[in-house]
């Protein structure tokens, strides 16, 4: 059910750790055509694709007060309580990310600082499909609010009867996100990027999606719209030693495997008997899983790898650059210091990925498919820009003036020199 | 020589503030073909394009110790001193950007933090052409070093005789950047993105370039390589009132205009007589400028705009989202508070753009072409990832466990529930 590789040579790691490649033949041209249609025809095109892909005839996309009210009623009190509790922890972690600007006098009379300012207009995308990802709305909406973004719009595909899941509506309302458009897929990305008669255009688009949505996000970059990060199927790597509890490890592997049949899991240890033990727990636990078929498909393209020691294991994991990394090891603290490439790291036996997915406070929108080598997970940083400011006194420009003149001269830019000279000689 | 627009209607701003569009017919297919060739044929392709575009036959791209020594000798002591002085200020400003992680207990027994870790492998691109941009090497190399990137490689096109400008070599050596490859243009971006026999591949590529280089940076994103930001021609906006000194303003406009004939400048004021005054200073100062022809071309596609008052001016500038913004106004501090969209802001009469270009300490790699609406300028942040970590005690998971179970249940993910249940029931 899962490939087991023992003591692979370092030379083979790169090949070994490759994620399953998705079939994308014709994908880009299909997506580009839809985007072009929306750019040109606005709402009319959005209505067309919503009918075609979501099988719903829409007239008005915007969720109204009545729909919000109904959503709130349909949400159980237990679920509302859970969402509010998760929100508290997520807010606590993200609010600490706001930094006050340090004002630096880099030279006498030269005062420089950076000021964080929220991106004015942002768009959040919440996928529909089989799972109502209200947890993702918490993960996108909370940092957007903390960053102080002035206009935050949300798109999510309409379900049966043209409705949005009550938990998404309740979450939006509790965060103060009042503009939700019932639009999904490529048409949602196009509407937010280019604007339509009813959907305002935004400067940056956030959120996960299927390969069509991700392709659309890559294409709008060329038109100057920013996106959060490249996204792919979810994944977890677990490094474990004899201090781990095999049942926990198996449950964590399965919680990732059930996400989608294109997910990827990686189990790494230096203990052969532990590997066998985890494998047998996997086999028994998967039987009781409602999403067994999905999990099984994921496991079939996933791997358990036996290494010589934990340090080698960390090297292998840094090469893999997992979205989620669980260090189920006695020396989790020490190994955490060796992490170079990962999205989010869970230490010890009780920090399960589910905790970070929902309620511990960290963000669950993370770099996948090895992009953790260059990208961070989502944070308040993703919703702001840090604008630099500088004040220079007459003394200040006299002090650094000569340096500027010499450098500008060496680069052949006399206009740059003049701007300094004219001030000093004034 | 420059278009003057008086009291434009708000409805017309968007159209009015459009940057000149560059001709890019056929650009993408040309660039894609070169990238594909380099991906396939490595060094052999790089040698071919270097011969074709730079008219130099190269055997060995890597700058050797002897070339570094010679470069250092050719650099005047005065220039060396200036580079070291600028370096001091830039380091001072950027070193303050390193943050120590805040450890947050989001709930009892749930401890979360973010740790900044340098991107392991980065590539810096320094354009050649008419100007040896050693200042840009300072702006890229200093934050890369402070971020703790382990492998930093630099590419810059070979000049006549296959050499790199001495000031670039001296700057590289003083920053401890020992790996400089004499490769330019699209072939440099391709070599760093995909790796060749001699050039290692990197995870993120930084630096300015012409439209071919920028197109190449957009294309490699699709192969999972990160880039700093979309780049376009340089630009400045100046908002001025009667407290400004027209000679200074004219000199600042020209220092931007000389950058390249595709640069863009914008002068905004609510004083008609000031506008005329600045115009006449522009006309006289441009006569003495060695790069007069370039500056004249820039001015021809640029604008001076008369507005009703300074607040309206700030609104207009926020819509423009300039790379550089000079607030030559008595109330520069107050207006600075109204800035929403800009790359870097200069306050008062003595903070000229040249200062930020070279030596005040702020970074000069900034978002252009309106992308300041979603992007920040370069900083140490650009060279790191902030990885989240979490530790959860048994008490911790017991506390947040119910919340996770309810939310996972509502999203239909029983595997996620199990990972919590199995721990609580253990």
JSON list of N, CA and C in Angstrom, two decimals, chain A residues 105-106 114 135 150 222 252 255 258-259 290 333 340-341 344-347 349 354 357-358 360 362 372 376 379 385-386 388 390-391 411 414-416 423, chain B residues 92 106 114 135 222 252 255 258-259 290 333 340-341 344-347 349 354 357-358 360 362 372 376 379 385-386 388 390-391 411 414-416 423:
[
{"chain": "A", "resi": 105, "resn": "UNK", "atom": "N", "xyz": [18.78, 55.93, 12.56]},
{"chain": "A", "resi": 105, "resn": "UNK", "atom": "CA", "xyz": [19.61, 57.02, 12.04]},
{"chain": "A", "resi": 105, "resn": "UNK", "atom": "C", "xyz": [20.85, 56.37, 11.45]},
{"chain": "A", "resi": 106, "resn": "UNK", "atom": "N", "xyz": [20.85, 56.16, 10.13]},
{"chain": "A", "resi": 106, "resn": "UNK", "atom": "CA", "xyz": [21.95, 55.41, 9.50]},
{"chain": "A", "resi": 106, "resn": "UNK", "atom": "C", "xyz": [23.23, 56.23, 9.47]},
{"chain": "A", "resi": 114, "resn": "UNK", "atom": "N", "xyz": [10.82, 51.76, 8.10]},
{"chain": "A", "resi": 114, "resn": "UNK", "atom": "CA", "xyz": [9.85, 51.04, 7.28]},
{"chain": "A", "resi": 114, "resn": "UNK", "atom": "C", "xyz": [8.51, 51.07, 7.99]},
{"chain": "A", "resi": 135, "resn": "UNK", "atom": "N", "xyz": [-12.41, 26.66, 7.63]},
{"chain": "A", "resi": 135, "resn": "UNK", "atom": "CA", "xyz": [-11.14, 26.85, 8.35]},
{"chain": "A", "resi": 135, "resn": "UNK", "atom": "C", "xyz": [-10.18, 27.71, 7.52]},
{"chain": "A", "resi": 150, "resn": "UNK", "atom": "N", "xyz": [-8.21, 47.44, 3.39]},
{"chain": "A", "resi": 150, "resn": "UNK", "atom": "CA", "xyz": [-9.46, 48.22, 3.42]},
{"chain": "A", "resi": 150, "resn": "UNK", "atom": "C", "xyz": [-10.61, 47.51, 2.74]},
{"chain": "A", "resi": 222, "resn": "UNK", "atom": "N", "xyz": [0.98, 37.77, -14.76]},
{"chain": "A", "resi": 222, "resn": "UNK", "atom": "CA", "xyz": [1.51, 38.51, -15.91]},
{"chain": "A", "resi": 222, "resn": "UNK", "atom": "C", "xyz": [0.78, 39.82, -16.14]},
{"chain": "A", "resi": 252, "resn": "UNK", "atom": "N", "xyz": [-1.55, 10.45, 11.88]},
{"chain": "A", "resi": 252, "resn": "UNK", "atom": "CA", "xyz": [-1.13, 11.70, 11.23]},
{"chain": "A", "resi": 252, "resn": "UNK", "atom": "C", "xyz": [-0.92, 11.49, 9.73]},
{"chain": "A", "resi": 255, "resn": "UNK", "atom": "N", "xyz": [-4.34, 11.35, 8.24]},
{"chain": "A", "resi": 255, "resn": "UNK", "atom": "CA", "xyz": [-5.07, 12.63, 8.23]},
{"chain": "A", "resi": 255, "resn": "UNK", "atom": "C", "xyz": [-4.60, 13.46, 7.04]},
{"chain": "A", "resi": 258, "resn": "UNK", "atom": "N", "xyz": [-6.00, 11.61, 3.59]},
{"chain": "A", "resi": 258, "resn": "UNK", "atom": "CA", "xyz": [-7.42, 11.72, 3.24]},
{"chain": "A", "resi": 258, "resn": "UNK", "atom": "C", "xyz": [-7.77, 13.04, 2.52]},
{"chain": "A", "resi": 259, "resn": "UNK", "atom": "N", "xyz": [-6.80, 13.98, 2.51]},
{"chain": "A", "resi": 259, "resn": "UNK", "atom": "CA", "xyz": [-7.07, 15.31, 1.93]},
{"chain": "A", "resi": 259, "resn": "UNK", "atom": "C", "xyz": [-7.49, 15.23, 0.47]},
{"chain": "A", "resi": 290, "resn": "UNK", "atom": "N", "xyz": [-13.61, 6.79, 6.65]},
{"chain": "A", "resi": 290, "resn": "UNK", "atom": "CA", "xyz": [-14.63, 7.00, 5.61]},
{"chain": "A", "resi": 290, "resn": "UNK", "atom": "C", "xyz": [-14.00, 7.35, 4.25]},
{"chain": "A", "resi": 333, "resn": "UNK", "atom": "N", "xyz": [13.53, 19.19, 19.84]},
{"chain": "A", "resi": 333, "resn": "UNK", "atom": "CA", "xyz": [14.05, 20.56, 19.93]},
{"chain": "A", "resi": 333, "resn": "UNK", "atom": "C", "xyz": [15.35, 20.72, 19.17]},
{"chain": "A", "resi": 340, "resn": "UNK", "atom": "N", "xyz": [15.83, 23.51, 7.67]},
{"chain": "A", "resi": 340, "resn": "UNK", "atom": "CA", "xyz": [16.09, 24.62, 6.74]},
{"chain": "A", "resi": 340, "resn": "UNK", "atom": "C", "xyz": [14.89, 24.84, 5.83]},
{"chain": "A", "resi": 341, "resn": "UNK", "atom": "N", "xyz": [14.31, 23.76, 5.34]},
{"chain": "A", "resi": 341, "resn": "UNK", "atom": "CA", "xyz": [13.22, 23.88, 4.37]},
{"chain": "A", "resi": 341, "resn": "UNK", "atom": "C", "xyz": [11.96, 23.15, 4.84]},
{"chain": "A", "resi": 344, "resn": "UNK", "atom": "N", "xyz": [5.67, 24.33, 8.00]},
{"chain": "A", "resi": 344, "resn": "UNK", "atom": "CA", "xyz": [5.32, 24.41, 9.40]},
{"chain": "A", "resi": 344, "resn": "UNK", "atom": "C", "xyz": [5.78, 23.14, 10.10]},
{"chain": "A", "resi": 345, "resn": "UNK", "atom": "N", "xyz": [6.35, 23.29, 11.29]},
{"chain": "A", "resi": 345, "resn": "UNK", "atom": "CA", "xyz": [6.99, 22.18, 11.97]},
{"chain": "A", "resi": 345, "resn": "UNK", "atom": "C", "xyz": [6.28, 21.89, 13.29]},
{"chain": "A", "resi": 346, "resn": "UNK", "atom": "N", "xyz": [6.01, 20.61, 13.55]},
{"chain": "A", "resi": 346, "resn": "UNK", "atom": "CA", "xyz": [5.28, 20.16, 14.73]},
{"chain": "A", "resi": 346, "resn": "UNK", "atom": "C", "xyz": [6.22, 19.31, 15.58]},
{"chain": "A", "resi": 347, "resn": "UNK", "atom": "N", "xyz": [6.40, 19.69, 16.85]},
{"chain": "A", "resi": 347, "resn": "UNK", "atom": "CA", "xyz": [7.41, 19.03, 17.69]},
{"chain": "A", "resi": 347, "resn": "UNK", "atom": "C", "xyz": [6.78, 18.07, 18.70]},
{"chain": "A", "resi": 349, "resn": "UNK", "atom": "N", "xyz": [5.18, 14.40, 20.45]},
{"chain": "A", "resi": 349, "resn": "UNK", "atom": "CA", "xyz": [4.09, 13.44, 20.23]},
{"chain": "A", "resi": 349, "resn": "UNK", "atom": "C", "xyz": [2.70, 14.05, 20.22]},
{"chain": "A", "resi": 354, "resn": "UNK", "atom": "N", "xyz": [-3.30, 18.17, 12.55]},
{"chain": "A", "resi": 354, "resn": "UNK", "atom": "CA", "xyz": [-4.68, 18.66, 12.70]},
{"chain": "A", "resi": 354, "resn": "UNK", "atom": "C", "xyz": [-4.75, 19.91, 13.56]},
{"chain": "A", "resi": 357, "resn": "UNK", "atom": "N", "xyz": [-3.87, 22.69, 11.50]},
{"chain": "A", "resi": 357, "resn": "UNK", "atom": "CA", "xyz": [-4.88, 22.85, 10.44]},
{"chain": "A", "resi": 357, "resn": "UNK", "atom": "C", "xyz": [-6.05, 23.70, 10.92]},
{"chain": "A", "resi": 358, "resn": "UNK", "atom": "N", "xyz": [-6.36, 23.60, 12.20]},
{"chain": "A", "resi": 358, "resn": "UNK", "atom": "CA", "xyz": [-7.60, 24.22, 12.69]},
{"chain": "A", "resi": 358, "resn": "UNK", "atom": "C", "xyz": [-7.44, 25.24, 13.81]},
{"chain": "A", "resi": 360, "resn": "UNK", "atom": "N", "xyz": [-4.51, 25.61, 16.58]},
{"chain": "A", "resi": 360, "resn": "UNK", "atom": "CA", "xyz": [-3.42, 25.97, 17.49]},
{"chain": "A", "resi": 360, "resn": "UNK", "atom": "C", "xyz": [-3.05, 27.44, 17.35]},
{"chain": "A", "resi": 362, "resn": "UNK", "atom": "N", "xyz": [-1.35, 28.78, 14.40]},
{"chain": "A", "resi": 362, "resn": "UNK", "atom": "CA", "xyz": [-0.50, 28.99, 13.21]},
{"chain": "A", "resi": 362, "resn": "UNK", "atom": "C", "xyz": [-1.36, 28.93, 11.96]},
{"chain": "A", "resi": 372, "resn": "UNK", "atom": "N", "xyz": [8.61, 25.34, -0.31]},
{"chain": "A", "resi": 372, "resn": "UNK", "atom": "CA", "xyz": [9.07, 25.81, 1.01]},
{"chain": "A", "resi": 372, "resn": "UNK", "atom": "C", "xyz": [10.55, 26.20, 0.96]},
{"chain": "A", "resi": 376, "resn": "UNK", "atom": "N", "xyz": [7.44, 31.32, 2.35]},
{"chain": "A", "resi": 376, "resn": "UNK", "atom": "CA", "xyz": [6.90, 31.13, 3.69]},
{"chain": "A", "resi": 376, "resn": "UNK", "atom": "C", "xyz": [5.42, 30.83, 3.59]},
{"chain": "A", "resi": 379, "resn": "UNK", "atom": "N", "xyz": [0.99, 34.78, 6.40]},
{"chain": "A", "resi": 379, "resn": "UNK", "atom": "CA", "xyz": [1.02, 35.48, 7.68]},
{"chain": "A", "resi": 379, "resn": "UNK", "atom": "C", "xyz": [0.52, 36.90, 7.44]},
{"chain": "A", "resi": 385, "resn": "UNK", "atom": "N", "xyz": [2.48, 45.73, 2.83]},
{"chain": "A", "resi": 385, "resn": "UNK", "atom": "CA", "xyz": [3.75, 46.09, 2.24]},
{"chain": "A", "resi": 385, "resn": "UNK", "atom": "C", "xyz": [4.49, 46.90, 3.29]},
{"chain": "A", "resi": 386, "resn": "UNK", "atom": "N", "xyz": [5.83, 46.79, 3.28]},
{"chain": "A", "resi": 386, "resn": "UNK", "atom": "CA", "xyz": [6.61, 47.65, 4.18]},
{"chain": "A", "resi": 386, "resn": "UNK", "atom": "C", "xyz": [7.22, 48.74, 3.32]},
{"chain": "A", "resi": 388, "resn": "UNK", "atom": "N", "xyz": [9.38, 52.04, 2.71]},
{"chain": "A", "resi": 388, "resn": "UNK", "atom": "CA", "xyz": [10.49, 52.74, 3.36]},
{"chain": "A", "resi": 388, "resn": "UNK", "atom": "C", "xyz": [10.27, 54.25, 3.28]},
{"chain": "A", "resi": 390, "resn": "UNK", "atom": "N", "xyz": [12.31, 58.11, 4.34]},
{"chain": "A", "resi": 390, "resn": "UNK", "atom": "CA", "xyz": [13.52, 58.74, 4.83]},
{"chain": "A", "resi": 390, "resn": "UNK", "atom": "C", "xyz": [13.40, 60.25, 4.91]},
{"chain": "A", "resi": 391, "resn": "UNK", "atom": "N", "xyz": [14.01, 60.75, 5.98]},
{"chain": "A", "resi": 391, "resn": "UNK", "atom": "CA", "xyz": [14.11, 62.20, 6.21]},
{"chain": "A", "resi": 391, "resn": "UNK", "atom": "C", "xyz": [15.60, 62.50, 6.25]},
{"chain": "A", "resi": 411, "resn": "UNK", "atom": "N", "xyz": [28.92, 55.43, -12.00]},
{"chain": "A", "resi": 411, "resn": "UNK", "atom": "CA", "xyz": [27.88, 54.76, -12.80]},
{"chain": "A", "resi": 411, "resn": "UNK", "atom": "C", "xyz": [27.46, 55.62, -13.99]},
{"chain": "A", "resi": 414, "resn": "UNK", "atom": "N", "xyz": [25.12, 61.66, -14.22]},
{"chain": "A", "resi": 414, "resn": "UNK", "atom": "CA", "xyz": [25.41, 63.01, -13.74]},
{"chain": "A", "resi": 414, "resn": "UNK", "atom": "C", "xyz": [24.18, 63.70, -13.17]},
{"chain": "A", "resi": 415, "resn": "UNK", "atom": "N", "xyz": [23.01, 63.34, -13.67]},
{"chain": "A", "resi": 415, "resn": "UNK", "atom": "CA", "xyz": [21.77, 63.90, -13.13]},
{"chain": "A", "resi": 415, "resn": "UNK", "atom": "C", "xyz": [21.63, 63.54, -11.65]},
{"chain": "A", "resi": 416, "resn": "UNK", "atom": "N", "xyz": [22.05, 62.32, -11.29]},
{"chain": "A", "resi": 416, "resn": "UNK", "atom": "CA", "xyz": [21.99, 61.90, -9.89]},
{"chain": "A", "resi": 416, "resn": "UNK", "atom": "C", "xyz": [22.97, 62.73, -9.05]},
{"chain": "A", "resi": 423, "resn": "UNK", "atom": "N", "xyz": [21.86, 70.82, -3.91]},
{"chain": "A", "resi": 423, "resn": "UNK", "atom": "CA", "xyz": [21.42, 70.99, -2.52]},
{"chain": "A", "resi": 423, "resn": "UNK", "atom": "C", "xyz": [22.56, 71.49, -1.64]},
{"chain": "B", "resi": 92, "resn": "UNK", "atom": "N", "xyz": [23.49, 49.00, 8.22]},
{"chain": "B", "resi": 92, "resn": "UNK", "atom": "CA", "xyz": [22.85, 49.47, 9.45]},
{"chain": "B", "resi": 92, "resn": "UNK", "atom": "C", "xyz": [21.34, 49.39, 9.32]},
{"chain": "B", "resi": 106, "resn": "UNK", "atom": "N", "xyz": [-0.58, 30.35, 22.63]},
{"chain": "B", "resi": 106, "resn": "UNK", "atom": "CA", "xyz": [-1.91, 30.74, 22.13]},
{"chain": "B", "resi": 106, "resn": "UNK", "atom": "C", "xyz": [-3.02, 30.18, 23.02]},
{"chain": "B", "resi": 114, "resn": "UNK", "atom": "N", "xyz": [7.48, 31.74, 15.08]},
{"chain": "B", "resi": 114, "resn": "UNK", "atom": "CA", "xyz": [8.02, 31.77, 13.72]},
{"chain": "B", "resi": 114, "resn": "UNK", "atom": "C", "xyz": [9.53, 32.00, 13.81]},
{"chain": "B", "resi": 135, "resn": "UNK", "atom": "N", "xyz": [26.08, 49.57, -7.40]},
{"chain": "B", "resi": 135, "resn": "UNK", "atom": "CA", "xyz": [25.18, 49.96, -6.29]},
{"chain": "B", "resi": 135, "resn": "UNK", "atom": "C", "xyz": [24.09, 48.90, -6.10]},
{"chain": "B", "resi": 222, "resn": "UNK", "atom": "N", "xyz": [6.95, 29.53, -13.38]},
{"chain": "B", "resi": 222, "resn": "UNK", "atom": "CA", "xyz": [6.12, 28.35, -13.65]},
{"chain": "B", "resi": 222, "resn": "UNK", "atom": "C", "xyz": [6.87, 27.05, -13.37]},
{"chain": "B", "resi": 252, "resn": "UNK", "atom": "N", "xyz": [15.69, 66.53, -9.32]},
{"chain": "B", "resi": 252, "resn": "UNK", "atom": "CA", "xyz": [15.20, 65.19, -8.96]},
{"chain": "B", "resi": 252, "resn": "UNK", "atom": "C", "xyz": [14.45, 64.55, -10.13]},
{"chain": "B", "resi": 255, "resn": "UNK", "atom": "N", "xyz": [17.08, 63.47, -12.56]},
{"chain": "B", "resi": 255, "resn": "UNK", "atom": "CA", "xyz": [17.90, 62.33, -12.12]},
{"chain": "B", "resi": 255, "resn": "UNK", "atom": "C", "xyz": [17.14, 61.03, -12.39]},
{"chain": "B", "resi": 258, "resn": "UNK", "atom": "N", "xyz": [17.01, 60.48, -16.51]},
{"chain": "B", "resi": 258, "resn": "UNK", "atom": "CA", "xyz": [18.22, 60.04, -17.21]},
{"chain": "B", "resi": 258, "resn": "UNK", "atom": "C", "xyz": [18.43, 58.53, -17.14]},
{"chain": "B", "resi": 259, "resn": "UNK", "atom": "N", "xyz": [17.64, 57.83, -16.29]},
{"chain": "B", "resi": 259, "resn": "UNK", "atom": "CA", "xyz": [17.83, 56.39, -16.09]},
{"chain": "B", "resi": 259, "resn": "UNK", "atom": "C", "xyz": [17.69, 55.59, -17.37]},
{"chain": "B", "resi": 290, "resn": "UNK", "atom": "N", "xyz": [24.63, 65.33, -19.57]},
{"chain": "B", "resi": 290, "resn": "UNK", "atom": "CA", "xyz": [25.23, 64.45, -20.60]},
{"chain": "B", "resi": 290, "resn": "UNK", "atom": "C", "xyz": [24.20, 63.49, -21.21]},
{"chain": "B", "resi": 333, "resn": "UNK", "atom": "N", "xyz": [5.50, 65.42, 6.87]},
{"chain": "B", "resi": 333, "resn": "UNK", "atom": "CA", "xyz": [5.20, 64.39, 7.88]},
{"chain": "B", "resi": 333, "resn": "UNK", "atom": "C", "xyz": [3.73, 63.98, 7.86]},
{"chain": "B", "resi": 340, "resn": "UNK", "atom": "N", "xyz": [-0.47, 55.37, 0.91]},
{"chain": "B", "resi": 340, "resn": "UNK", "atom": "CA", "xyz": [-0.92, 53.97, 0.92]},
{"chain": "B", "resi": 340, "resn": "UNK", "atom": "C", "xyz": [-0.11, 53.14, -0.07]},
{"chain": "B", "resi": 341, "resn": "UNK", "atom": "N", "xyz": [0.13, 53.71, -1.25]},
{"chain": "B", "resi": 341, "resn": "UNK", "atom": "CA", "xyz": [0.82, 52.96, -2.29]},
{"chain": "B", "resi": 341, "resn": "UNK", "atom": "C", "xyz": [2.07, 53.67, -2.78]},
{"chain": "B", "resi": 344, "resn": "UNK", "atom": "N", "xyz": [9.16, 53.73, -2.00]},
{"chain": "B", "resi": 344, "resn": "UNK", "atom": "CA", "xyz": [10.01, 54.40, -1.02]},
{"chain": "B", "resi": 344, "resn": "UNK", "atom": "C", "xyz": [9.68, 55.89, -1.04]},
{"chain": "B", "resi": 345, "resn": "UNK", "atom": "N", "xyz": [9.59, 56.48, 0.15]},
{"chain": "B", "resi": 345, "resn": "UNK", "atom": "CA", "xyz": [9.11, 57.86, 0.26]},
{"chain": "B", "resi": 345, "resn": "UNK", "atom": "C", "xyz": [10.21, 58.75, 0.85]},
{"chain": "B", "resi": 346, "resn": "UNK", "atom": "N", "xyz": [10.40, 59.92, 0.24]},
{"chain": "B", "resi": 346, "resn": "UNK", "atom": "CA", "xyz": [11.45, 60.86, 0.63]},
{"chain": "B", "resi": 346, "resn": "UNK", "atom": "C", "xyz": [10.78, 62.14, 1.12]},
{"chain": "B", "resi": 347, "resn": "UNK", "atom": "N", "xyz": [11.12, 62.55, 2.36]},
{"chain": "B", "resi": 347, "resn": "UNK", "atom": "CA", "xyz": [10.41, 63.67, 2.98]},
{"chain": "B", "resi": 347, "resn": "UNK", "atom": "C", "xyz": [11.24, 64.95, 3.00]},
{"chain": "B", "resi": 349, "resn": "UNK", "atom": "N", "xyz": [12.94, 68.79, 1.72]},
{"chain": "B", "resi": 349, "resn": "UNK", "atom": "CA", "xyz": [13.76, 69.33, 0.64]},
{"chain": "B", "resi": 349, "resn": "UNK", "atom": "C", "xyz": [15.12, 68.67, 0.48]},
{"chain": "B", "resi": 354, "resn": "UNK", "atom": "N", "xyz": [18.43, 60.34, -5.16]},
{"chain": "B", "resi": 354, "resn": "UNK", "atom": "CA", "xyz": [19.82, 59.85, -5.27]},
{"chain": "B", "resi": 354, "resn": "UNK", "atom": "C", "xyz": [20.33, 59.29, -3.95]},
{"chain": "B", "resi": 357, "resn": "UNK", "atom": "N", "xyz": [19.10, 55.96, -3.66]},
{"chain": "B", "resi": 357, "resn": "UNK", "atom": "CA", "xyz": [19.68, 55.13, -4.72]},
{"chain": "B", "resi": 357, "resn": "UNK", "atom": "C", "xyz": [21.03, 54.57, -4.31]},
{"chain": "B", "resi": 358, "resn": "UNK", "atom": "N", "xyz": [21.76, 55.33, -3.49]},
{"chain": "B", "resi": 358, "resn": "UNK", "atom": "CA", "xyz": [23.14, 54.94, -3.22]},
{"chain": "B", "resi": 358, "resn": "UNK", "atom": "C", "xyz": [23.50, 54.74, -1.76]},
{"chain": "B", "resi": 360, "resn": "UNK", "atom": "N", "xyz": [21.84, 56.29, 1.58]},
{"chain": "B", "resi": 360, "resn": "UNK", "atom": "CA", "xyz": [21.19, 56.62, 2.85]},
{"chain": "B", "resi": 360, "resn": "UNK", "atom": "C", "xyz": [20.95, 55.37, 3.69]},
{"chain": "B", "resi": 362, "resn": "UNK", "atom": "N", "xyz": [18.46, 52.82, 2.79]},
{"chain": "B", "resi": 362, "resn": "UNK", "atom": "CA", "xyz": [17.29, 52.09, 2.31]},
{"chain": "B", "resi": 362, "resn": "UNK", "atom": "C", "xyz": [17.63, 51.34, 1.02]},
{"chain": "B", "resi": 372, "resn": "UNK", "atom": "N", "xyz": [3.60, 48.63, -6.65]},
{"chain": "B", "resi": 372, "resn": "UNK", "atom": "CA", "xyz": [3.70, 49.02, -5.23]},
{"chain": "B", "resi": 372, "resn": "UNK", "atom": "C", "xyz": [2.35, 48.85, -4.52]},
{"chain": "B", "resi": 376, "resn": "UNK", "atom": "N", "xyz": [6.31, 45.03, -1.75]},
{"chain": "B", "resi": 376, "resn": "UNK", "atom": "CA", "xyz": [7.25, 45.88, -1.03]},
{"chain": "B", "resi": 376, "resn": "UNK", "atom": "C", "xyz": [8.56, 45.91, -1.80]},
{"chain": "B", "resi": 379, "resn": "UNK", "atom": "N", "xyz": [14.13, 43.69, 0.93]},
{"chain": "B", "resi": 379, "resn": "UNK", "atom": "CA", "xyz": [14.63, 43.84, 2.29]},
{"chain": "B", "resi": 379, "resn": "UNK", "atom": "C", "xyz": [15.16, 42.48, 2.71]},
{"chain": "B", "resi": 385, "resn": "UNK", "atom": "N", "xyz": [12.69, 32.85, 4.83]},
{"chain": "B", "resi": 385, "resn": "UNK", "atom": "CA", "xyz": [11.34, 32.37, 5.03]},
{"chain": "B", "resi": 385, "resn": "UNK", "atom": "C", "xyz": [11.12, 32.38, 6.53]},
{"chain": "B", "resi": 386, "resn": "UNK", "atom": "N", "xyz": [9.88, 32.60, 6.94]},
{"chain": "B", "resi": 386, "resn": "UNK", "atom": "CA", "xyz": [9.56, 32.49, 8.36]},
{"chain": "B", "resi": 386, "resn": "UNK", "atom": "C", "xyz": [8.81, 31.18, 8.55]},
{"chain": "B", "resi": 388, "resn": "UNK", "atom": "N", "xyz": [6.95, 28.36, 10.68]},
{"chain": "B", "resi": 388, "resn": "UNK", "atom": "CA", "xyz": [6.23, 28.27, 11.95]},
{"chain": "B", "resi": 388, "resn": "UNK", "atom": "C", "xyz": [6.58, 26.96, 12.64]},
{"chain": "B", "resi": 390, "resn": "UNK", "atom": "N", "xyz": [5.50, 24.57, 16.31]},
{"chain": "B", "resi": 390, "resn": "UNK", "atom": "CA", "xyz": [4.62, 24.47, 17.46]},
{"chain": "B", "resi": 390, "resn": "UNK", "atom": "C", "xyz": [4.93, 23.25, 18.31]},
{"chain": "B", "resi": 391, "resn": "UNK", "atom": "N", "xyz": [4.80, 23.50, 19.62]},
{"chain": "B", "resi": 391, "resn": "UNK", "atom": "CA", "xyz": [4.93, 22.44, 20.62]},
{"chain": "B", "resi": 391, "resn": "UNK", "atom": "C", "xyz": [3.61, 22.38, 21.35]},
{"chain": "B", "resi": 411, "resn": "UNK", "atom": "N", "xyz": [-15.99, 19.63, 8.43]},
{"chain": "B", "resi": 411, "resn": "UNK", "atom": "CA", "xyz": [-15.39, 19.63, 7.09]},
{"chain": "B", "resi": 411, "resn": "UNK", "atom": "C", "xyz": [-15.34, 18.21, 6.51]},
{"chain": "B", "resi": 414, "resn": "UNK", "atom": "N", "xyz": [-12.58, 12.83, 8.84]},
{"chain": "B", "resi": 414, "resn": "UNK", "atom": "CA", "xyz": [-12.53, 12.02, 10.04]},
{"chain": "B", "resi": 414, "resn": "UNK", "atom": "C", "xyz": [-11.11, 11.61, 10.42]},
{"chain": "B", "resi": 415, "resn": "UNK", "atom": "N", "xyz": [-10.24, 11.51, 9.43]},
{"chain": "B", "resi": 415, "resn": "UNK", "atom": "CA", "xyz": [-8.84, 11.21, 9.70]},
{"chain": "B", "resi": 415, "resn": "UNK", "atom": "C", "xyz": [-8.21, 12.31, 10.57]},
{"chain": "B", "resi": 416, "resn": "UNK", "atom": "N", "xyz": [-8.62, 13.55, 10.31]},
{"chain": "B", "resi": 416, "resn": "UNK", "atom": "CA", "xyz": [-8.13, 14.67, 11.11]},
{"chain": "B", "resi": 416, "resn": "UNK", "atom": "C", "xyz": [-8.63, 14.57, 12.55]},
{"chain": "B", "resi": 423, "resn": "UNK", "atom": "N", "xyz": [-4.87, 10.61, 20.49]},
{"chain": "B", "resi": 423, "resn": "UNK", "atom": "CA", "xyz": [-3.95, 11.18, 21.47]},
{"chain": "B", "resi": 423, "resn": "UNK", "atom": "C", "xyz": [-4.64, 11.39, 22.82]}
]
